[in-house]
């Protein structure tokens, strides 16, 4: 399972650099169960050596030894510009455990840290931990977060902060940037090793294809097309969709300046470093398509092993054209589900787009609005629907609701059955920025209770949880402008 390529041109042996006096900040029971870590009654490992391991201070527990930690080389495009060699600047892959890879983020310098210190700070580590686990509970493919370990060791970013290490788990951390790296070096042998390993471990059906490497590209592209449709449906903005941040398994990885939509803006930018809006909410699908074009270019030499240059380009170009088709189908299904429409009519797309435009014009809270749609019965009168009050254009929303009720009348499911299904796709709880910020501010004062509480709430995002009702509400006006950057 571990990184498939050996040799200094692909990865460097990189032991973590210890941190002083490590302590638990957060721990995911769910992720621990995934990789078979025995837990005590306090939901922490029974083996106390796990704290030392996940802080980077040791390479073994009572039942696990990680003898060959590495940092890998990759390249990529950042904000649309070729950046050359990048690599794991502060991520160290410890090795395999229970068919997953265990990686530490923030465990010290690597050969690819360049001018960086290889460290992560408490603030960004908590955000990544909470969002990784929240996305998993939302049913969206993602890397997992096992734990955050803190230390009072100072780390300098815009201000003086404290260090933390986030333990990440995934079936593989191979990304588009790995393919781009070896393609840029014209190293077809390494490209082939990388592709063969992915096929053997993660895409076995590709072996039965007439052109296995082309089928591998199609599979990676299809997974990422579906992934970005899921992001759009839940209102998630990644923030930095550089090609080196795109998983070869179609997972959400590299949580940085992400954000869930509060007030809906179709062109919302969650990363204040993204001055051009390249990674705005509405541009995520086209940027992911662009990243798949980068992958196609990198995989071209593999197709040329069995086809002429012209034939290989034609095959990959045709395969790349499947991305928007796959995305559109996944997007349309997701939003039909969000509206409780389980049959398909051509006019549904216009209905969805009209609602999104009305939400944009009135800056309606995204998560609350879609959750509240389940409360509408087929017999409800438009004038009695409470969500009308969230819209400035009352005539516009009334007309939409009239058309929506007409459309619901064509559905065979009863109101209760439809509501139950809608409440399994429209979450009540997401990781809103102001909630994460409050948990971070307490954690910076050594109070981790809010991190634990948020984790428990976000583990059940579709449940009502009446005792946590306030966590489902839109942020107050003075909390709506929290901004996040790439700094971590």
Short mmCIF file of C-alpha atoms in Angstrom, two decimals:
data_model
loop_
_atom_site.label_atom_id
_atom_site.label_comp_id
_atom_site.label_asym_id
_atom_site.label_seq_id
_atom_site.Cartn_x
_atom_site.Cartn_y
_atom_site.Cartn_z
CA UNK A 1 0.00 0.00 0.00
CA UNK A 2 2.82 2.44 0.79
CA UNK A 3 4.18 4.81 -1.84
CA UNK A 4 4.90 2.58 -4.83
CA UNK A 5 8.14 4.07 -6.10
CA UNK A 6 11.53 3.51 -4.52
CA UNK A 7 14.64 5.61 -5.10
CA UNK A 8 15.73 9.16 -4.35
CA UNK A 9 14.20 10.48 -7.58
CA UNK A 10 10.76 9.52 -6.25
CA UNK A 11 10.92 9.74 -2.46
CA UNK A 12 13.38 10.40 0.33
CA UNK A 13 13.75 8.59 3.63
CA UNK A 14 12.47 11.18 6.12
CA UNK A 15 12.17 10.49 9.84
CA UNK A 16 9.85 12.93 11.64
CA UNK A 17 11.42 15.63 13.77
CA UNK A 18 10.27 15.36 17.41
CA UNK A 19 8.24 18.05 19.17
CA UNK A 20 8.54 18.82 22.89
CA UNK A 21 5.88 17.70 25.39
CA UNK A 22 3.17 16.46 23.00
CA UNK A 23 -0.46 16.28 24.12
CA UNK A 24 -3.76 15.16 22.63
CA UNK A 25 -5.85 17.90 21.03
CA UNK A 26 -8.32 15.72 19.16
CA UNK A 27 -8.79 12.06 18.30
CA UNK A 28 -11.24 10.34 15.95
CA UNK A 29 -12.72 7.14 17.32
CA UNK A 30 -14.26 6.39 13.91
CA UNK A 31 -10.92 6.68 12.09
CA UNK A 32 -9.18 4.65 14.78
CA UNK A 33 -11.68 1.84 14.27
CA UNK A 34 -10.97 1.96 10.53
CA UNK A 35 -7.33 1.06 11.15
CA UNK A 36 -7.94 -1.29 14.09
CA UNK A 37 -6.48 0.76 16.94
CA UNK A 38 -7.74 -0.62 20.30
CA UNK A 39 -9.32 2.14 22.39
CA UNK A 40 -9.86 2.63 26.10
CA UNK A 41 -13.07 3.91 27.69
CA UNK A 42 -11.94 7.49 27.09
CA UNK A 43 -11.84 6.78 23.32
CA UNK A 44 -8.06 7.19 23.24
CA UNK A 45 -5.64 4.35 22.36
CA UNK A 46 -5.02 1.80 25.07
CA UNK A 47 -1.39 1.86 23.95
CA UNK A 48 0.10 5.15 25.19
CA UNK A 49 2.85 4.91 22.57
CA UNK A 50 0.37 6.19 19.98
CA UNK A 51 0.79 9.72 21.34
CA UNK A 52 4.54 9.53 20.73
CA UNK A 53 4.04 8.04 17.27
CA UNK A 54 1.48 10.60 16.11
CA UNK A 55 3.57 13.48 17.41
CA UNK A 56 6.54 12.31 15.33
CA UNK A 57 8.56 11.47 18.42
CA UNK A 58 8.65 7.71 17.79
CA UNK A 59 8.21 5.25 14.95
CA UNK A 60 6.58 2.40 16.81
CA UNK A 61 3.72 1.34 19.03
CA UNK A 62 3.33 -1.96 20.83
CA UNK A 63 1.94 -3.60 17.69
CA UNK A 64 3.23 -1.43 14.81
CA UNK A 65 6.64 -0.46 13.50
CA UNK A 66 7.17 2.11 10.76
CA UNK A 67 10.76 1.64 9.66
CA UNK A 68 10.77 3.52 6.37
CA UNK A 69 9.03 6.91 6.64
CA UNK A 70 9.26 8.92 3.43
CA UNK A 71 8.41 12.20 1.77
CA UNK A 72 7.60 11.94 -1.92
CA UNK A 73 8.40 14.16 -4.87
CA UNK A 74 5.69 15.56 -7.09
CA UNK A 75 5.18 18.58 -9.32
CA UNK A 76 2.18 20.54 -10.44
CA UNK A 77 0.33 23.61 -11.59
CA UNK A 78 -0.46 26.19 -8.92
CA UNK A 79 -3.14 28.76 -9.74
CA UNK A 80 -2.85 27.67 -13.36
CA UNK A 81 0.92 28.16 -13.63
CA UNK A 82 3.48 25.38 -13.88
CA UNK A 83 5.36 25.39 -10.56
CA UNK A 84 7.87 22.64 -11.29
CA UNK A 85 8.96 20.26 -8.55
CA UNK A 86 7.04 20.54 -5.29
CA UNK A 87 6.74 17.46 -3.09
CA UNK A 88 5.76 16.62 0.48
CA UNK A 89 7.07 19.76 2.14
CA UNK A 90 5.64 18.94 5.55
CA UNK A 91 3.93 15.58 5.07
CA UNK A 92 5.70 12.39 6.06
CA UNK A 93 4.25 9.02 5.11
CA UNK A 94 4.92 6.62 7.97
CA UNK A 95 3.67 3.51 6.14
CA UNK A 96 0.76 1.08 5.99
CA UNK A 97 -1.71 0.07 8.64
CA UNK A 98 -4.85 -2.03 8.06
CA UNK A 99 -4.86 -1.40 4.27
CA UNK A 100 -4.50 2.36 4.74
CA UNK A 101 -1.58 4.76 4.62
CA UNK A 102 -0.73 6.79 7.71
CA UNK A 103 0.76 10.22 7.15
CA UNK A 104 1.85 12.98 9.51
CA UNK A 105 1.36 16.59 8.46
CA UNK A 106 3.55 19.08 10.29
CA UNK A 107 6.18 16.63 11.57
CA UNK A 108 9.20 18.59 10.40
CA UNK A 109 11.33 19.45 7.40
CA UNK A 110 11.66 17.19 4.39
CA UNK A 111 13.81 17.30 1.27
CA UNK A 112 10.92 19.18 -0.38
CA UNK A 113 10.27 21.85 2.27
CA UNK A 114 12.17 24.46 0.27
CA UNK A 115 12.07 27.61 2.43
CA UNK A 116 9.44 26.18 4.79
CA UNK A 117 9.88 24.80 8.28
CA UNK A 118 7.89 21.62 7.70
CA UNK A 119 5.55 22.45 10.56
CA UNK A 120 1.80 22.96 10.85
CA UNK A 121 0.03 25.13 13.40
CA UNK A 122 -2.77 24.31 15.81
CA UNK A 123 -5.29 26.46 13.96
CA UNK A 124 -5.03 24.78 10.56
CA UNK A 125 -4.60 21.30 12.05
CA UNK A 126 -7.90 21.56 13.90
CA UNK A 127 -9.66 22.77 10.75
CA UNK A 128 -8.28 19.89 8.70
CA UNK A 129 -9.13 17.35 11.39
CA UNK A 130 -12.72 18.51 11.78
CA UNK A 131 -13.42 18.90 8.07
CA UNK A 132 -11.91 15.55 7.08
CA UNK A 133 -14.15 13.75 9.54
CA UNK A 134 -17.16 15.94 8.70
CA UNK A 135 -16.82 15.19 4.98
CA UNK A 136 -16.60 11.48 5.72
CA UNK A 137 -19.85 11.66 7.69
CA UNK A 138 -21.46 13.55 4.82
CA UNK A 139 -20.63 10.59 2.58
CA UNK A 140 -18.11 12.49 0.46
CA UNK A 141 -14.86 10.67 -0.48
CA UNK A 142 -12.03 12.10 1.59
CA UNK A 143 -8.79 11.44 3.37
CA UNK A 144 -9.46 10.83 7.05
CA UNK A 145 -7.97 12.49 10.11
CA UNK A 146 -6.96 10.27 13.00
CA UNK A 147 -5.70 12.85 15.48
CA UNK A 148 -4.23 16.23 16.22
CA UNK A 149 -1.29 16.32 18.61
CA UNK A 150 -0.23 19.69 19.97
CA UNK A 151 2.92 21.18 21.47
CA UNK A 152 3.83 24.56 22.93
CA UNK A 153 6.71 24.77 20.47
CA UNK A 154 6.43 28.16 18.71
CA UNK A 155 5.83 28.38 14.97
CA UNK A 156 5.98 31.68 13.13
CA UNK A 157 3.38 32.43 10.45
CA UNK A 158 1.71 35.86 10.17
CA UNK A 159 1.97 35.80 13.96
CA UNK A 160 3.56 33.56 16.58
CA UNK A 161 1.54 30.36 16.92
CA UNK A 162 2.03 26.89 18.41
CA UNK A 163 2.87 23.68 16.58
CA UNK A 164 0.58 20.75 15.92
CA UNK A 165 0.76 17.51 13.95
CA UNK A 166 -2.28 16.19 12.10
CA UNK A 167 -2.33 12.43 11.44
CA UNK A 168 -3.99 11.69 8.10
CA UNK A 169 -5.21 8.37 6.75
CA UNK A 170 -6.09 7.34 3.18
CA UNK A 171 -5.89 4.27 0.93
CA UNK A 172 -3.31 6.24 -1.07
CA UNK A 173 -1.95 9.78 -1.15
CA UNK A 174 -0.90 9.55 -4.83
CA UNK A 175 -2.02 12.65 -6.66
CA UNK A 176 -2.13 14.13 -10.16
CA UNK A 177 1.11 15.92 -9.34
CA UNK A 178 2.98 12.62 -9.10
CA UNK A 179 2.11 11.87 -12.72
CA UNK A 180 3.02 15.40 -13.77
CA UNK A 181 6.36 15.12 -12.02
CA UNK A 182 7.61 12.10 -13.94
CA UNK A 183 6.05 13.30 -17.19
CA UNK A 184 7.99 16.56 -16.84
CA UNK A 185 11.17 14.50 -16.43
CA UNK A 186 10.20 12.41 -19.49
CA UNK A 187 10.55 9.34 -17.28
CA UNK A 188 8.07 6.93 -18.83
CA UNK A 189 9.39 4.04 -16.79
CA UNK A 190 8.42 5.78 -13.55
CA UNK A 191 5.05 6.79 -15.01
CA UNK A 192 4.41 3.16 -15.87
CA UNK A 193 5.36 1.98 -12.37
CA UNK A 194 3.02 4.54 -10.85
CA UNK A 195 0.11 3.63 -13.12
CA UNK A 196 0.66 -0.12 -12.73
CA UNK A 197 0.62 0.19 -8.96
CA UNK A 198 -2.62 2.19 -8.99
CA UNK A 199 -4.25 -0.37 -11.26
CA UNK A 200 -3.09 -3.30 -9.14
CA UNK A 201 -4.18 -1.80 -5.82
CA UNK A 202 -7.07 0.55 -6.53
CA UNK A 203 -8.37 0.13 -10.10
CA UNK A 204 -8.22 -3.63 -10.80
CA UNK A 205 -11.03 -3.47 -13.38
CA UNK A 206 -8.72 -1.47 -15.65
CA UNK A 207 -6.61 -4.58 -16.24
CA UNK A 208 -9.42 -6.08 -18.32
CA UNK A 209 -9.53 -3.13 -20.68
CA UNK A 210 -7.98 -3.19 -24.16
CA UNK A 211 -6.05 -0.06 -23.19
CA UNK A 212 -5.53 -0.26 -19.40
CA UNK A 213 -3.82 3.12 -19.02
CA UNK A 214 -6.58 4.89 -20.92
CA UNK A 215 -9.15 3.17 -18.73
CA UNK A 216 -7.17 4.27 -15.67
CA UNK A 217 -7.35 7.87 -16.83
CA UNK A 218 -11.09 7.57 -17.43
CA UNK A 219 -11.61 6.10 -13.97
CA UNK A 220 -9.61 8.81 -12.19
CA UNK A 221 -11.39 11.51 -14.19
CA UNK A 222 -14.81 10.01 -13.50
CA UNK A 223 -14.19 9.81 -9.75
CA UNK A 224 -13.08 13.43 -9.62
CA UNK A 225 -16.03 14.58 -11.74
CA UNK A 226 -18.40 12.90 -9.31
CA UNK A 227 -16.47 14.26 -6.34
CA UNK A 228 -16.74 17.89 -7.42
CA UNK A 229 -20.48 17.42 -8.06
CA UNK A 230 -20.79 16.24 -4.45
CA UNK A 231 -18.90 19.32 -3.28
CA UNK A 232 -21.25 21.60 -5.21
CA UNK A 233 -24.31 19.85 -3.78
CA UNK A 234 -23.22 20.25 -0.17
CA UNK A 235 -21.88 23.79 -0.68
CA UNK A 236 -18.21 22.97 -0.10
CA UNK A 237 -15.42 25.14 -1.49
CA UNK A 238 -11.94 23.58 -1.50
CA UNK A 239 -10.03 26.82 -1.91
CA UNK A 240 -6.84 25.60 -3.62
CA UNK A 241 -7.54 23.18 -6.47
CA UNK A 242 -3.97 23.10 -7.74
CA UNK A 243 -3.15 19.96 -9.71
CA UNK A 244 -0.83 18.77 -6.94
CA UNK A 245 -3.82 18.84 -4.54
CA UNK A 246 -5.94 16.46 -6.66
CA UNK A 247 -6.16 12.83 -5.57
CA UNK A 248 -5.63 9.98 -8.00
CA UNK A 249 -8.37 8.14 -6.09
CA UNK A 250 -10.95 10.90 -6.32
CA UNK A 251 -10.66 11.84 -2.63
CA UNK A 252 -10.94 15.27 -1.05
CA UNK A 253 -7.38 15.93 0.16
CA UNK A 254 -5.17 18.79 1.35
CA UNK A 255 -7.64 20.80 3.40
CA UNK A 256 -6.39 24.36 3.50
CA UNK A 257 -8.49 27.52 3.07
CA UNK A 258 -11.73 25.56 2.55
CA UNK A 259 -15.18 26.78 3.50
CA UNK A 260 -18.82 25.73 3.47
CA UNK A 261 -21.23 28.25 1.99
CA UNK A 262 -23.25 30.30 4.45
CA UNK A 263 -24.98 33.07 2.52
CA UNK A 264 -25.19 31.63 -0.98
CA UNK A 265 -23.06 33.35 -3.57
CA UNK A 266 -22.53 31.44 -6.79
CA UNK A 267 -19.13 33.14 -7.16
CA UNK A 268 -18.07 32.81 -3.52
CA UNK A 269 -14.29 32.77 -2.94
CA UNK A 270 -13.28 31.08 0.31
CA UNK A 271 -9.51 31.73 0.03
CA UNK A 272 -8.56 35.38 0.46
CA UNK A 273 -5.26 34.62 -1.32
CA UNK A 274 -7.23 33.73 -4.48
CA UNK A 275 -7.33 37.27 -5.84
CA UNK A 276 -8.60 36.29 -9.31
CA UNK A 277 -11.32 33.95 -8.04
CA UNK A 278 -9.86 31.02 -9.95
CA UNK A 279 -11.16 28.59 -7.32
CA UNK A 280 -14.52 30.24 -6.62
CA UNK A 281 -17.48 27.95 -5.92
CA UNK A 282 -18.95 28.11 -9.44
CA UNK A 283 -15.56 27.51 -11.07
CA UNK A 284 -14.68 24.32 -9.18
CA UNK A 285 -16.08 21.98 -11.88
CA UNK A 286 -14.21 23.64 -14.74
CA UNK A 287 -10.99 23.78 -12.70
CA UNK A 288 -11.26 20.09 -11.88
CA UNK A 289 -11.78 19.44 -15.61
CA UNK A 290 -8.65 21.51 -16.28
CA UNK A 291 -6.73 19.40 -13.76
CA UNK A 292 -7.87 16.27 -15.55
CA UNK A 293 -6.45 17.78 -18.74
CA UNK A 294 -3.14 18.12 -16.88
CA UNK A 295 -3.39 14.44 -15.94
CA UNK A 296 -4.19 13.49 -19.54
CA UNK A 297 -1.11 15.33 -20.73
CA UNK A 298 1.02 13.58 -18.12
CA UNK A 299 -0.35 10.14 -19.05
CA UNK A 300 0.06 10.64 -22.80
CA UNK A 301 3.42 8.77 -22.88
CA UNK A 302 1.71 5.70 -21.41
CA UNK A 303 -0.90 5.59 -24.19
CA UNK A 304 1.90 6.11 -26.72
CA UNK A 305 3.41 2.80 -25.61
CA UNK A 306 0.73 1.08 -27.68
CA UNK A 307 -0.48 3.80 -30.06
CA UNK A 308 0.94 6.50 -32.28
CA UNK A 309 1.22 10.01 -30.90
CA UNK A 310 -1.78 11.19 -32.93
CA UNK A 311 -3.92 8.20 -31.92
CA UNK A 312 -2.98 8.61 -28.25
CA UNK A 313 -3.92 12.28 -28.27
CA UNK A 314 -7.25 11.50 -29.92
CA UNK A 315 -8.04 8.79 -27.38
CA UNK A 316 -7.22 11.00 -24.41
CA UNK A 317 -9.06 13.99 -25.85
CA UNK A 318 -12.15 11.86 -26.29
CA UNK A 319 -11.81 10.47 -22.76
CA UNK A 320 -11.43 13.99 -21.36
CA UNK A 321 -14.70 15.00 -23.02
CA UNK A 322 -16.50 12.48 -20.78
CA UNK A 323 -15.75 14.61 -17.71
CA UNK A 324 -18.49 17.25 -18.17
CA UNK A 325 -20.99 14.52 -19.05
CA UNK A 326 -20.20 12.59 -15.88
CA UNK A 327 -20.22 15.78 -13.82
CA UNK A 328 -23.55 16.98 -15.21
CA UNK A 329 -25.23 13.64 -14.52
CA UNK A 330 -23.92 13.54 -10.95
CA UNK A 331 -24.81 17.22 -10.32
CA UNK A 332 -28.32 16.83 -11.67
CA UNK A 333 -28.98 13.71 -9.62
CA UNK A 334 -27.63 15.34 -6.47
CA UNK A 335 -29.83 18.40 -6.80
CA UNK A 336 -32.90 16.40 -7.78
CA UNK A 337 -32.34 14.42 -4.60
CA UNK A 338 -31.96 17.64 -2.60
CA UNK A 339 -35.34 18.79 -3.93
CA UNK A 340 -36.96 15.40 -3.30
CA UNK A 341 -37.44 14.66 -7.00
CA UNK A 342 -36.93 10.95 -7.57
CA UNK A 343 -38.20 10.88 -11.12
CA UNK A 344 -36.57 12.86 -13.89
CA UNK A 345 -38.06 15.60 -16.04
CA UNK A 346 -36.22 17.89 -18.43
CA UNK A 347 -37.68 20.97 -16.76
CA UNK A 348 -36.07 19.99 -13.43
CA UNK A 349 -32.78 21.61 -14.39
CA UNK A 350 -34.40 24.98 -14.97
CA UNK A 351 -36.22 24.61 -11.63
CA UNK A 352 -32.93 23.96 -9.83
CA UNK A 353 -31.11 26.81 -11.55
CA UNK A 354 -33.93 29.27 -10.83
CA UNK A 355 -33.77 28.41 -7.14
CA UNK A 356 -29.99 28.88 -7.04
CA UNK A 357 -30.30 32.25 -8.76
CA UNK A 358 -32.96 33.39 -6.29
CA UNK A 359 -30.77 32.22 -3.40
CA UNK A 360 -27.81 34.11 -4.85
CA UNK A 361 -29.80 37.30 -5.31
CA UNK A 362 -31.03 37.23 -1.71
CA UNK A 363 -27.89 35.74 -0.09
CA UNK A 364 -29.95 32.93 1.45
CA UNK A 365 -28.20 30.52 3.83
CA UNK A 366 -27.37 27.47 1.73
CA UNK A 367 -27.56 24.62 4.24
CA UNK A 368 -30.64 25.94 6.08
CA UNK A 369 -32.60 26.52 2.88
CA UNK A 370 -32.17 23.04 1.46
CA UNK A 371 -32.85 21.41 4.82
CA UNK A 372 -36.09 23.40 5.14
CA UNK A 373 -37.39 22.23 1.75
CA UNK A 374 -38.20 18.88 3.35
CA UNK A 375 -40.79 20.58 5.54
CA UNK A 376 -42.98 21.45 2.57
CA UNK A 377 -45.98 19.17 2.03
CA UNK A 378 -47.60 18.78 -1.37
CA UNK A 379 -50.80 20.35 -0.04
CA UNK A 380 -49.06 23.37 1.51
CA UNK A 381 -50.20 26.79 0.29
CA UNK A 382 -47.43 29.02 -1.00
CA UNK A 383 -48.41 31.83 1.39
CA UNK A 384 -47.89 29.47 4.36
CA UNK A 385 -44.32 28.45 3.50
CA UNK A 386 -41.97 30.07 6.01
CA UNK A 387 -38.83 30.04 3.84
CA UNK A 388 -40.38 32.77 1.68
CA UNK A 389 -39.24 35.24 4.33
CA UNK A 390 -35.58 34.61 3.45
CA UNK A 391 -35.98 36.07 -0.05
CA UNK A 392 -35.98 39.70 -1.14
CA UNK A 393 -37.73 38.87 -4.40
CA UNK A 394 -41.01 37.65 -2.88
CA UNK A 395 -42.76 37.39 -6.23
CA UNK A 396 -39.87 35.38 -7.63
CA UNK A 397 -39.79 32.86 -4.81
CA UNK A 398 -43.59 32.58 -4.75
CA UNK A 399 -43.60 31.70 -8.44
CA UNK A 400 -40.82 29.19 -7.87
CA UNK A 401 -42.65 27.59 -4.94
CA UNK A 402 -45.82 27.34 -7.03
CA UNK A 403 -43.88 25.51 -9.76
CA UNK A 404 -42.11 23.35 -7.16
CA UNK A 405 -45.40 22.25 -5.59
CA UNK A 406 -46.74 21.42 -9.05
CA UNK A 407 -43.63 19.31 -9.66
CA UNK A 408 -43.88 17.58 -6.25
CA UNK A 409 -47.45 16.59 -7.05
CA UNK A 410 -46.09 14.34 -9.80
CA UNK A 411 -43.99 12.37 -7.30
CA UNK A 412 -45.51 9.14 -5.98
CA UNK A 413 -43.83 9.25 -2.56
CA UNK A 414 -45.85 10.60 0.32
CA UNK A 415 -44.69 13.68 2.21
CA UNK A 416 -43.23 11.80 5.18
CA UNK A 417 -41.32 9.28 3.07
CA UNK A 418 -39.99 12.04 0.82
CA UNK A 419 -39.02 14.17 3.83
CA UNK A 420 -37.12 11.27 5.37
CA UNK A 421 -35.13 10.73 2.18
CA UNK A 422 -34.44 14.46 1.70
CA UNK A 423 -33.10 14.65 5.23
CA UNK A 424 -30.48 12.03 4.34
CA UNK A 425 -29.02 14.22 1.58
CA UNK A 426 -29.58 17.72 2.96
CA UNK A 427 -27.41 18.00 6.10
CA UNK A 428 -28.49 20.06 9.05
CA UNK A 429 -24.92 20.49 10.32
CA UNK A 430 -21.80 21.44 8.39
CA UNK A 431 -18.46 22.84 9.56
CA UNK A 432 -19.24 26.53 9.31
CA UNK A 433 -16.23 28.84 9.59
CA UNK A 434 -17.47 30.62 12.71
CA UNK A 435 -17.95 27.30 14.53
CA UNK A 436 -14.43 26.16 13.64
CA UNK A 437 -13.02 29.55 14.65
CA UNK A 438 -14.68 29.41 18.07
CA UNK A 439 -13.27 25.91 18.67
CA UNK A 440 -9.81 27.11 17.60
CA UNK A 441 -9.86 30.14 19.87
CA UNK A 442 -10.72 27.94 22.87
CA UNK A 443 -8.08 25.39 21.87
CA UNK A 444 -5.47 28.14 21.78
CA UNK A 445 -6.31 28.60 25.46
CA UNK A 446 -5.86 24.83 26.07
CA UNK A 447 -9.61 24.15 26.11
CA UNK A 448 -10.30 21.38 23.58
CA UNK A 449 -13.89 20.71 24.64
CA UNK A 450 -15.39 22.55 21.68
CA UNK A 451 -13.26 20.57 19.21
CA UNK A 452 -14.61 17.36 20.73
CA UNK A 453 -18.18 18.67 20.75
CA UNK A 454 -18.01 19.78 17.11
CA UNK A 455 -16.59 16.41 16.09
CA UNK A 456 -19.52 14.62 17.75
CA UNK A 457 -22.08 16.94 16.14
CA UNK A 458 -20.51 16.66 12.68
CA UNK A 459 -20.37 12.87 12.94
CA UNK A 460 -24.20 12.97 12.67
CA UNK A 461 -24.80 15.77 10.16
CA UNK A 462 -28.24 14.57 9.03
CA UNK A 463 -29.71 14.03 12.51
CA UNK A 464 -31.93 16.65 14.14
CA UNK A 465 -29.91 16.85 17.41
CA UNK A 466 -32.30 19.29 19.13
CA UNK A 467 -29.81 19.83 21.96
CA UNK A 468 -27.39 21.28 19.38
CA UNK A 469 -29.87 23.37 17.40
CA UNK A 470 -27.74 26.52 17.65
CA UNK A 471 -24.93 24.80 15.71
CA UNK A 472 -27.21 24.47 12.67
CA UNK A 473 -28.00 28.16 12.44
CA UNK A 474 -26.48 30.68 10.06
CA UNK A 475 -23.76 32.86 11.57
CA UNK A 476 -24.57 36.27 12.97
CA UNK A 477 -23.78 39.14 10.63
CA UNK A 478 -20.49 40.02 12.35
CA UNK A 479 -19.28 36.40 11.89
CA UNK A 480 -20.06 36.09 8.19
CA UNK A 481 -16.80 37.57 6.93
CA UNK A 482 -14.27 35.19 8.52
CA UNK A 483 -11.60 34.68 5.87
CA UNK A 484 -9.05 31.91 5.49
CA UNK A 485 -5.71 31.89 3.65
CA UNK A 486 -3.21 29.29 2.52
CA UNK A 487 -1.07 29.93 5.62
CA UNK A 488 -0.87 26.95 7.96
#
